[in-house]
Short mmCIF file of C-alpha atoms in Angstrom, two decimals:
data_model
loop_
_atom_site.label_atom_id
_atom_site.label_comp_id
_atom_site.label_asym_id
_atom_site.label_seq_id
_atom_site.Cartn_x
_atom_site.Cartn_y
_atom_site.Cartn_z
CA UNK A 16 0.00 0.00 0.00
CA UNK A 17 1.49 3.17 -0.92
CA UNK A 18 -0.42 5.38 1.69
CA UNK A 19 -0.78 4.69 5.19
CA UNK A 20 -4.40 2.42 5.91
CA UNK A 21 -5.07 4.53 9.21
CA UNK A 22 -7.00 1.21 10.19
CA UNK A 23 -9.58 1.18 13.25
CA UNK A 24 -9.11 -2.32 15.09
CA UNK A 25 -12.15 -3.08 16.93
CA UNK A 26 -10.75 -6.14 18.16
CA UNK A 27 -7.72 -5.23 20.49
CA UNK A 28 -7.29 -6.97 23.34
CA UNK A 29 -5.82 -5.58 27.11
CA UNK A 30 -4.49 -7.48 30.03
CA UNK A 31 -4.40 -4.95 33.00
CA UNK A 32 -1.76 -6.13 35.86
CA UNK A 33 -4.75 -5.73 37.86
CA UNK A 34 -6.64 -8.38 35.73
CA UNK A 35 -3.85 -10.60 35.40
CA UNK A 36 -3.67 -10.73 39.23
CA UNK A 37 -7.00 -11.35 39.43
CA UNK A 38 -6.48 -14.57 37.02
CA UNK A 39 -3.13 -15.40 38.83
CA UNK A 40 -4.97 -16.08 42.49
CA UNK A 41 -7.34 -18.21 40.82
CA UNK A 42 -4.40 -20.00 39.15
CA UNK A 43 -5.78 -18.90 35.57
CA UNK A 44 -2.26 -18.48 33.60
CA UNK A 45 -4.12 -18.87 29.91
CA UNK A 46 -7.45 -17.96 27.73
CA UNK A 47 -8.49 -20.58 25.20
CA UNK A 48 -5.20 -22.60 25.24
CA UNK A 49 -3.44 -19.50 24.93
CA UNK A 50 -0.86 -18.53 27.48
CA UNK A 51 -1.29 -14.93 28.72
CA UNK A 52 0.58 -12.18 26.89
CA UNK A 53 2.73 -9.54 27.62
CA UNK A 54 0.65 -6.16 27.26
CA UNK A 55 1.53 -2.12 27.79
CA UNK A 56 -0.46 0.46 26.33
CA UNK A 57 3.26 1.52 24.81
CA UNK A 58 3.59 -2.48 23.30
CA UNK A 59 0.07 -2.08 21.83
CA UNK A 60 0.73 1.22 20.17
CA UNK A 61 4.11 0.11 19.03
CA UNK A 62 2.01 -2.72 17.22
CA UNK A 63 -0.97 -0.71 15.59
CA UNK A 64 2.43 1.50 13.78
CA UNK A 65 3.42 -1.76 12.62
CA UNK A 66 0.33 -2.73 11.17
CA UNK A 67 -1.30 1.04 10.09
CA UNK A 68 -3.90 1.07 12.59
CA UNK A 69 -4.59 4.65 14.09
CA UNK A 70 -7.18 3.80 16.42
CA UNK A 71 -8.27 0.72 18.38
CA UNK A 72 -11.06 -0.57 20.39
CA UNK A 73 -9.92 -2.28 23.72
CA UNK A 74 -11.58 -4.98 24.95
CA UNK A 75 -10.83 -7.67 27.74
CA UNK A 76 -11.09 -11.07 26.73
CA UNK A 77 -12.12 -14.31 28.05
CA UNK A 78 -13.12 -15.44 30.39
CA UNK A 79 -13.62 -11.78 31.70
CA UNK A 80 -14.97 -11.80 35.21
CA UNK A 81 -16.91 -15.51 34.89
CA UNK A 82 -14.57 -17.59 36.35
CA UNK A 83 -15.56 -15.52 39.76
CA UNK A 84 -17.79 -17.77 41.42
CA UNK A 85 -19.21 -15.12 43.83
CA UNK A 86 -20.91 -12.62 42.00
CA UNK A 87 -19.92 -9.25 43.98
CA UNK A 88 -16.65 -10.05 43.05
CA UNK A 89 -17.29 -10.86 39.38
CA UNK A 90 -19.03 -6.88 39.31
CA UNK A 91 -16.48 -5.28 41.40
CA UNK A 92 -13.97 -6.39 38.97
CA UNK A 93 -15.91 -5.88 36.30
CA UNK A 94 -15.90 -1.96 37.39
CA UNK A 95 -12.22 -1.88 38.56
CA UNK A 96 -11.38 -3.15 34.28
CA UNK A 97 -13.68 -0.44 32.93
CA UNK A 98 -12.49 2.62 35.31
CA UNK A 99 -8.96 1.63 34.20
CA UNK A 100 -10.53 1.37 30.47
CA UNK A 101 -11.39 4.62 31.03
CA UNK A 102 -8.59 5.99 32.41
CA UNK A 103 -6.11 4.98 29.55
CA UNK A 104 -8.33 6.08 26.87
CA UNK A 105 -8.51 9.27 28.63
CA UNK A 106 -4.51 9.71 28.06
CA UNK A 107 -4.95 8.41 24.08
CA UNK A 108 -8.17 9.82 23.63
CA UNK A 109 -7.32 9.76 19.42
CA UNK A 110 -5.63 5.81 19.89
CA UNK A 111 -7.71 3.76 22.36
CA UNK A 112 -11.22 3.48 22.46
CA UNK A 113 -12.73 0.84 25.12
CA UNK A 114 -15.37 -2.08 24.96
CA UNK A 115 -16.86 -2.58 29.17
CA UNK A 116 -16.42 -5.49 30.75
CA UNK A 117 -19.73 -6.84 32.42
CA UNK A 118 -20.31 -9.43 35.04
CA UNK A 119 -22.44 -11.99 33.08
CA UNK A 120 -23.97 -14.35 33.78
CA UNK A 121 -25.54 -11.65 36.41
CA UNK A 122 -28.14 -9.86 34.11
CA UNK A 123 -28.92 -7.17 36.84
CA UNK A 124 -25.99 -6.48 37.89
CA UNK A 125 -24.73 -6.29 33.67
CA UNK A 126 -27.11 -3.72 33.16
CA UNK A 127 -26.02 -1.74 35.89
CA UNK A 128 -22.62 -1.97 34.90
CA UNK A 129 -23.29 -1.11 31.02
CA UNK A 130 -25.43 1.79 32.02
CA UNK A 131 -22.75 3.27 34.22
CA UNK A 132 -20.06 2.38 31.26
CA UNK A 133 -21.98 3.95 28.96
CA UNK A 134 -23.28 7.16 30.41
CA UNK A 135 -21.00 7.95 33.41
CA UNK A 136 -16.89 6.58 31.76
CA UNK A 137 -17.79 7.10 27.69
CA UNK A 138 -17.53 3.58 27.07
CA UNK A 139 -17.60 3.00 22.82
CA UNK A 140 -19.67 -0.17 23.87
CA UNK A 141 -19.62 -3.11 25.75
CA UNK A 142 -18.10 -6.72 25.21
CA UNK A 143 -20.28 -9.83 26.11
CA UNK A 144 -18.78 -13.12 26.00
CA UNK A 145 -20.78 -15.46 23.39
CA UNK A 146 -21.57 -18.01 26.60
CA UNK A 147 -21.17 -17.31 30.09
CA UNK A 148 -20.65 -20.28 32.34
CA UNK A 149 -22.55 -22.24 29.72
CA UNK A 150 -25.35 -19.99 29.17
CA UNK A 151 -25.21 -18.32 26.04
CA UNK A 152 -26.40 -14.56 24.84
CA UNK A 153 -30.09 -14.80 23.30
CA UNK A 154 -30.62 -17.27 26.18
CA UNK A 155 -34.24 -16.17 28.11
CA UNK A 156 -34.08 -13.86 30.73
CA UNK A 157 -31.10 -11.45 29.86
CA UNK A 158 -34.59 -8.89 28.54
CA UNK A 159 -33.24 -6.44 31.24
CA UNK A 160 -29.55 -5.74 29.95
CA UNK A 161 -30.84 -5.65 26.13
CA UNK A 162 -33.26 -3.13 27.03
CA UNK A 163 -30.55 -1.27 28.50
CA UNK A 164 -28.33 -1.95 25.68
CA UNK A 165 -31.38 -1.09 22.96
CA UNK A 166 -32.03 2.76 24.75
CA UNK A 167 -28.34 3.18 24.54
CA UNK A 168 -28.17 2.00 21.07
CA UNK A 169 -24.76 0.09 22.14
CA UNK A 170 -22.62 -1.20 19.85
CA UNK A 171 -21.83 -5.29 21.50
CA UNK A 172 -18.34 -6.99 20.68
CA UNK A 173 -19.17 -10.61 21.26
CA UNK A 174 -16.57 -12.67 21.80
CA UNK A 175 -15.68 -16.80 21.82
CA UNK A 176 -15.35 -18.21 25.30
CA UNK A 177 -14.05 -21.58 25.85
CA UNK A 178 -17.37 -23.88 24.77
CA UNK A 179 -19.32 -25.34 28.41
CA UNK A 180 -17.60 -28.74 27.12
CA UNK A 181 -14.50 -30.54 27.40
CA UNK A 182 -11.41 -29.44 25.18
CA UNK A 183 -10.24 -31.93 22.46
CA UNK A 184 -6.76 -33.31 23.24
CA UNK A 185 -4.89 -32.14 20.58
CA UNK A 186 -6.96 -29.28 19.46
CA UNK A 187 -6.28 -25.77 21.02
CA UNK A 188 -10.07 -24.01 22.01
CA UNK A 189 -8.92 -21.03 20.24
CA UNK A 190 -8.65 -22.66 17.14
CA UNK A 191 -11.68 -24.16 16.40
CA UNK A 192 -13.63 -23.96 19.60
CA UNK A 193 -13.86 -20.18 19.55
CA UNK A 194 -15.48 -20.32 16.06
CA UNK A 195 -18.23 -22.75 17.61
CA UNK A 196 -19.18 -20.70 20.28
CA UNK A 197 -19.71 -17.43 18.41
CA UNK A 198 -22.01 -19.64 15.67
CA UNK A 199 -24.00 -20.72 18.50
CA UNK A 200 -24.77 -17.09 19.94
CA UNK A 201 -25.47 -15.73 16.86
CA UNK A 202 -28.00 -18.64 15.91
CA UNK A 203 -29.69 -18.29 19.35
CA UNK A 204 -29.91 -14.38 19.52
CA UNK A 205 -31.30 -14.56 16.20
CA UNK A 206 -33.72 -17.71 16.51
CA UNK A 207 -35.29 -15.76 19.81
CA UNK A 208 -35.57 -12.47 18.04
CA UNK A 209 -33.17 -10.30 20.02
CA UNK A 210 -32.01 -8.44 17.25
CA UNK A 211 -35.66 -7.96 15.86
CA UNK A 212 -37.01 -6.57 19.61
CA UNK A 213 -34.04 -4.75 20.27
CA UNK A 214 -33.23 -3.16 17.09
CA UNK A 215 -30.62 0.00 18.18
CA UNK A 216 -28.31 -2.81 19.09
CA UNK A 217 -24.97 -3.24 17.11
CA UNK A 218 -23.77 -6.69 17.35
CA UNK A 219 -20.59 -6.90 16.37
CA UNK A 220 -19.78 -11.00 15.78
CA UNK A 221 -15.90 -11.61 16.37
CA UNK A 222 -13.42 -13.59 13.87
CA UNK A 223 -15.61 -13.05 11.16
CA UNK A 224 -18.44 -14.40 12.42
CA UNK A 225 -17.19 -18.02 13.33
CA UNK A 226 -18.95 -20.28 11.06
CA UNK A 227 -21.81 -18.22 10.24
CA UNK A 228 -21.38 -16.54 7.01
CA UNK A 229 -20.06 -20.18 5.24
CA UNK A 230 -23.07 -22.06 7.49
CA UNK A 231 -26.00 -19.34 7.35
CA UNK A 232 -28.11 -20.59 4.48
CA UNK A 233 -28.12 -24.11 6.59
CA UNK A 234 -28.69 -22.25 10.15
CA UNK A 235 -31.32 -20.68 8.51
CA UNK A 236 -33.46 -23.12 7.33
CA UNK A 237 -33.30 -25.06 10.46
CA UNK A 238 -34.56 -22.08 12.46
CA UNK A 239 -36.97 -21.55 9.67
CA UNK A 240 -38.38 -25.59 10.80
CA UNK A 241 -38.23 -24.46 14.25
CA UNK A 242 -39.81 -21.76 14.71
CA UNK A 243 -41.96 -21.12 11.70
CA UNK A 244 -40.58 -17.89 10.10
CA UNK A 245 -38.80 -17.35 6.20
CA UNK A 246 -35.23 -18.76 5.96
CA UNK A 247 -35.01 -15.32 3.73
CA UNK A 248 -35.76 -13.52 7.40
CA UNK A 249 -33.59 -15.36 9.34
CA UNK A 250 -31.03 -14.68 6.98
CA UNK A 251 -31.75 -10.60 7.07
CA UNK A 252 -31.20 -10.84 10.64
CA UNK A 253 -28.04 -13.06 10.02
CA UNK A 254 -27.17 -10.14 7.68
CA UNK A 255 -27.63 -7.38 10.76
CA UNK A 256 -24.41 -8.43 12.34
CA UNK A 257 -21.01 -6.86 12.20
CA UNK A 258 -18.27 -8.85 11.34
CA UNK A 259 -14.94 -8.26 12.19
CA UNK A 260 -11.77 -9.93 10.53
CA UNK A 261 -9.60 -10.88 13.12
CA UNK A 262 -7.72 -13.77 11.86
CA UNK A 263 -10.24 -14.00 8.84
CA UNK A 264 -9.00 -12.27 6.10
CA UNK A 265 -7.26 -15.12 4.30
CA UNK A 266 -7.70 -15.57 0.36
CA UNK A 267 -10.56 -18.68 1.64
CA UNK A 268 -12.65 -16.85 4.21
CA UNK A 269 -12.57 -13.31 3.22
CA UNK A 270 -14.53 -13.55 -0.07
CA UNK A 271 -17.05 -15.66 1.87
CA UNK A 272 -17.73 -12.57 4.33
CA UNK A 273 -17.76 -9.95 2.39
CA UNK A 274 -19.95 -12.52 0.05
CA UNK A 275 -22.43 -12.74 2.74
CA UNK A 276 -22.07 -9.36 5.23
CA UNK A 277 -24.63 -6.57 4.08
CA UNK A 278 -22.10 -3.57 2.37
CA UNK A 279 -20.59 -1.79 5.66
CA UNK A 280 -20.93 -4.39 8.15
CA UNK A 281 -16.98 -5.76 8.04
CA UNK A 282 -14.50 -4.25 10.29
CA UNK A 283 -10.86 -4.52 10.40
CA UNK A 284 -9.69 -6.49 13.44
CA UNK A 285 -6.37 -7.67 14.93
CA UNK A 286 -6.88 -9.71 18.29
CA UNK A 287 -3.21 -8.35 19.61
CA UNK A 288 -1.72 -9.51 21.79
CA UNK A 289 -3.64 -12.85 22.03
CA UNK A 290 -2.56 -13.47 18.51
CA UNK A 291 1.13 -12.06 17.70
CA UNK A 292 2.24 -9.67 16.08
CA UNK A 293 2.99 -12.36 12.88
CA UNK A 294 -0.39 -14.05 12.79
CA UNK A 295 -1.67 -9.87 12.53
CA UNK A 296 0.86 -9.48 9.66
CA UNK A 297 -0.09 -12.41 7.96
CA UNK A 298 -4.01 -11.64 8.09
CA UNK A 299 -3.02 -7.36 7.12
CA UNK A 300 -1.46 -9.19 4.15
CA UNK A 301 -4.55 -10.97 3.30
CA UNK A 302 -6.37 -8.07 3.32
CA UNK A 303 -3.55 -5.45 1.48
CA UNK A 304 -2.64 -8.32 -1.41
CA UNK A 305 -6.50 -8.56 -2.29
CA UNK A 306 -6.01 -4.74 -3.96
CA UNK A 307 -2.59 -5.61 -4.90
CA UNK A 308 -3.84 -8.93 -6.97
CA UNK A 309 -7.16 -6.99 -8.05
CA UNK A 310 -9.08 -9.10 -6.10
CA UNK A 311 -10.38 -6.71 -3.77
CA UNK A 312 -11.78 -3.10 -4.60
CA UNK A 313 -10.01 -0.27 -3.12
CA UNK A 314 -12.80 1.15 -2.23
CA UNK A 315 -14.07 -2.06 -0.21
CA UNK A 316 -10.40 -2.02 1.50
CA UNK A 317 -11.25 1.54 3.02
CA UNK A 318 -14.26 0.70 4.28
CA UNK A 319 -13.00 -2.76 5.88
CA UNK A 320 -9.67 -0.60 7.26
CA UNK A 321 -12.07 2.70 8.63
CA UNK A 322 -15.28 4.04 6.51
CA UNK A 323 -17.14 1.05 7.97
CA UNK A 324 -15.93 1.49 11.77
CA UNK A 325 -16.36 5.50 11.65
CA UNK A 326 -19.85 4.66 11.04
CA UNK A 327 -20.07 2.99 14.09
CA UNK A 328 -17.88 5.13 16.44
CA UNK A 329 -18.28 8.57 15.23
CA UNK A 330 -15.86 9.97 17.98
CA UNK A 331 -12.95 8.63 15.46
CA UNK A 332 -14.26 9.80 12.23
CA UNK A 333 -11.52 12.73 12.46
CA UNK A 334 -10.50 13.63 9.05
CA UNK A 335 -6.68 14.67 9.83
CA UNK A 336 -4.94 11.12 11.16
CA UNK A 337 -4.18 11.31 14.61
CA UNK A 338 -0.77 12.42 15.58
CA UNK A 339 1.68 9.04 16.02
CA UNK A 340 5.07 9.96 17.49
CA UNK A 341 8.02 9.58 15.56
CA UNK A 342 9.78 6.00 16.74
CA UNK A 343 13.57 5.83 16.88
CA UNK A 344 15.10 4.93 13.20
CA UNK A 345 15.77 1.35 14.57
CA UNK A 346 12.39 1.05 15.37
CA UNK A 347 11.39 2.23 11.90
CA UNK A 348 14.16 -0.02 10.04
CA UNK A 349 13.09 -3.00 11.93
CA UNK A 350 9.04 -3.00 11.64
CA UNK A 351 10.12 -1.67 7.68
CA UNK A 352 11.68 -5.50 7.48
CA UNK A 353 9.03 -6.81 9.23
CA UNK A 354 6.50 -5.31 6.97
CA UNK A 355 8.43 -6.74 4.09
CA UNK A 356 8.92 -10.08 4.95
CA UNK A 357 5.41 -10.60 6.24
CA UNK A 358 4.11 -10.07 2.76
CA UNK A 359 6.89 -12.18 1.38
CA UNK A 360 5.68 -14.80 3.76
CA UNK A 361 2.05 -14.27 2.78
CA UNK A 362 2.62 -15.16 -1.11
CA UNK A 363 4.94 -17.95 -0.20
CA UNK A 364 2.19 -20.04 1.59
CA UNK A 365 -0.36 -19.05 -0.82
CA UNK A 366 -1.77 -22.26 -2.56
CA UNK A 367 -0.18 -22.13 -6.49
CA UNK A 368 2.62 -20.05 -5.15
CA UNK A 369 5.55 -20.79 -6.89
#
């Protein structure tokens, strides 16, 4: 790319010391077979120069406050990761915008929390894990936090948790598992009508959806059998999501989204530091090479990178780029050779490469 992307990552993760203390006493060290990364607000900048992001949406990951088993503590942490949220986005009001943290599976005590995010610390949103302690979102009796949610007309990051099963030996939660569970929220939030009752609500379904934009005309008619409605509506409301592409953008699964996503639904995403800063190269490449191989408008690229995100968070629909400080010319010389041998990399592994 000849000009600089000035991407907005909605999919950023942060790992507070205080959080990671928190997951340390109850001898949590990883999240979805994933050990815990290293994270700084100066690491995660460093990384969003590497990759031409300008802006980024932080949000904590699982399994956010559920493995608390006594629910004051789940929302007192919950408020302890939003204040500090706050606070950080405060100093990089133009980098960092924040996602809350609620204390599902507590519905009451969510809504209280997303109200205060929301109105009282300028929380962009909130994040909701896609099951919590084996309940999943669209599950009956969470009408009290999407009514909250709908007035506020919240934008929701839904993310994978580790499924309420039993890993498979040999196969890492985060790499298939995580897919799974974000399939199964969006089928149930749609087959219960969430989305239809509580319209103002921007779901925003993580690593491009899981399954659900290859799987939807399937889903569809089986909720279609189920409950009686058109497999054509249950695909509109399929089509109301937001997608992002966090590890999703490759040559296979990207045409598939933007295939199935209604125009201005895909965002760019990252998932830093949970996936290094590599596996974000790689995926930047599969977006970037689309243009370069004609593939992919230019026009679609800007939207996926920021049109489509502005939309959503008007706060960072600045026209001038926010001001990124200069990094020391070793800095510069190494993320340059980075840069350059991710892409290398990228064509290398295509299938037909030669």
């Amino acid at each position: 790319m000849t000009t600089a992307p000035r991407r907005i990552d909605v999919h950023q993760h942060l790992v507070p010391p205080l959080y990671r203390d928190a997951l340390a006493k109850s001898g949590i060290v990883d999240a979805g077979g994933r050990a815990l990364p290293d994270w700084s607000a100066g690491a995660a900048l460093e990384q969003m120069d590497l990759l031409g992001t300008e802006a980024a949406i932080l949000s904590v990951s699982t399994p956010g406050t559920g493995f608390l088993g006594d629910p004051g503590e789940a929302a007192d942490l919950a408020r302890r990761l939003n204040d500090f949220s706050a606070a950080l986005t405060a100093e990089h009001p133009s980098r960092f915008g924040w996602f809350a943290t609620l204390p599902m599976p507590d519905v009451t005590a969510s809504a209280r929390e997303a109200a205060r995010a929301l109105t009282e610390l300028g929380a962009d949103g909130v994040t909701l894990l896609a099951n919590n302690q084996g309940t999943y979102l669209g599950a009956e009796g969470q009408d009290a936090l999407w009514r909250v949610l709908d007035e506020h007309g919240a934008v929701v990051f839904v993310h994978p948790a580790d499924l309420p099963a039993p890993a498979v030996e040999g196969i890492p939660p985060f790499a298939a598992d995580f897919l799974l569970d974000t399939t199964r929220a969006a089928y149930l939030l749609v087959r219960n009508g969430v989305p239809r009752r509580y319209p103002n609500i921007r779901f925003v379904l993580s690593h491009g959806g899981g399954f659900l934009p290859y799987a939807s005309h399937r889903m569809a008619v089986a909720i279609a059998a189920d409950i009686g409605r058109g497999p054509r509506d249950v695909l509109e409301d399929f089509q109301g999501f937001y997608f992002d592409t966090a590890l999703s953008s490759s040559p296979a699964a990207l045409p598939t989204l933007l295939a199935f996503a209604r125009p201005g639904h895909v965002l760019f995403g990252s998932d830093w530091p949970f996936a290094p800063a590599a596996a974000g190269q790689y995926f930047v490449n599969g977006l970037d090479d689309g243009v370069d191989a004609g593939t992919l408008a230019a026009g679609t690229l800007a939207a996926v990178n920021r049109a489509n995100a502005e939309a959503l968070f008007p706060r960072l629909a600045q026209g001038a780029p926010a001001p990124v400080p200069s990094r020391p010319l070793p800095v510069r010389l190494r993320q340059s050779a980075q840069r350059a041998g991710a892409r290398l990399f990228f064509k290398l592994v295509q299938p037909g490469a030669k």
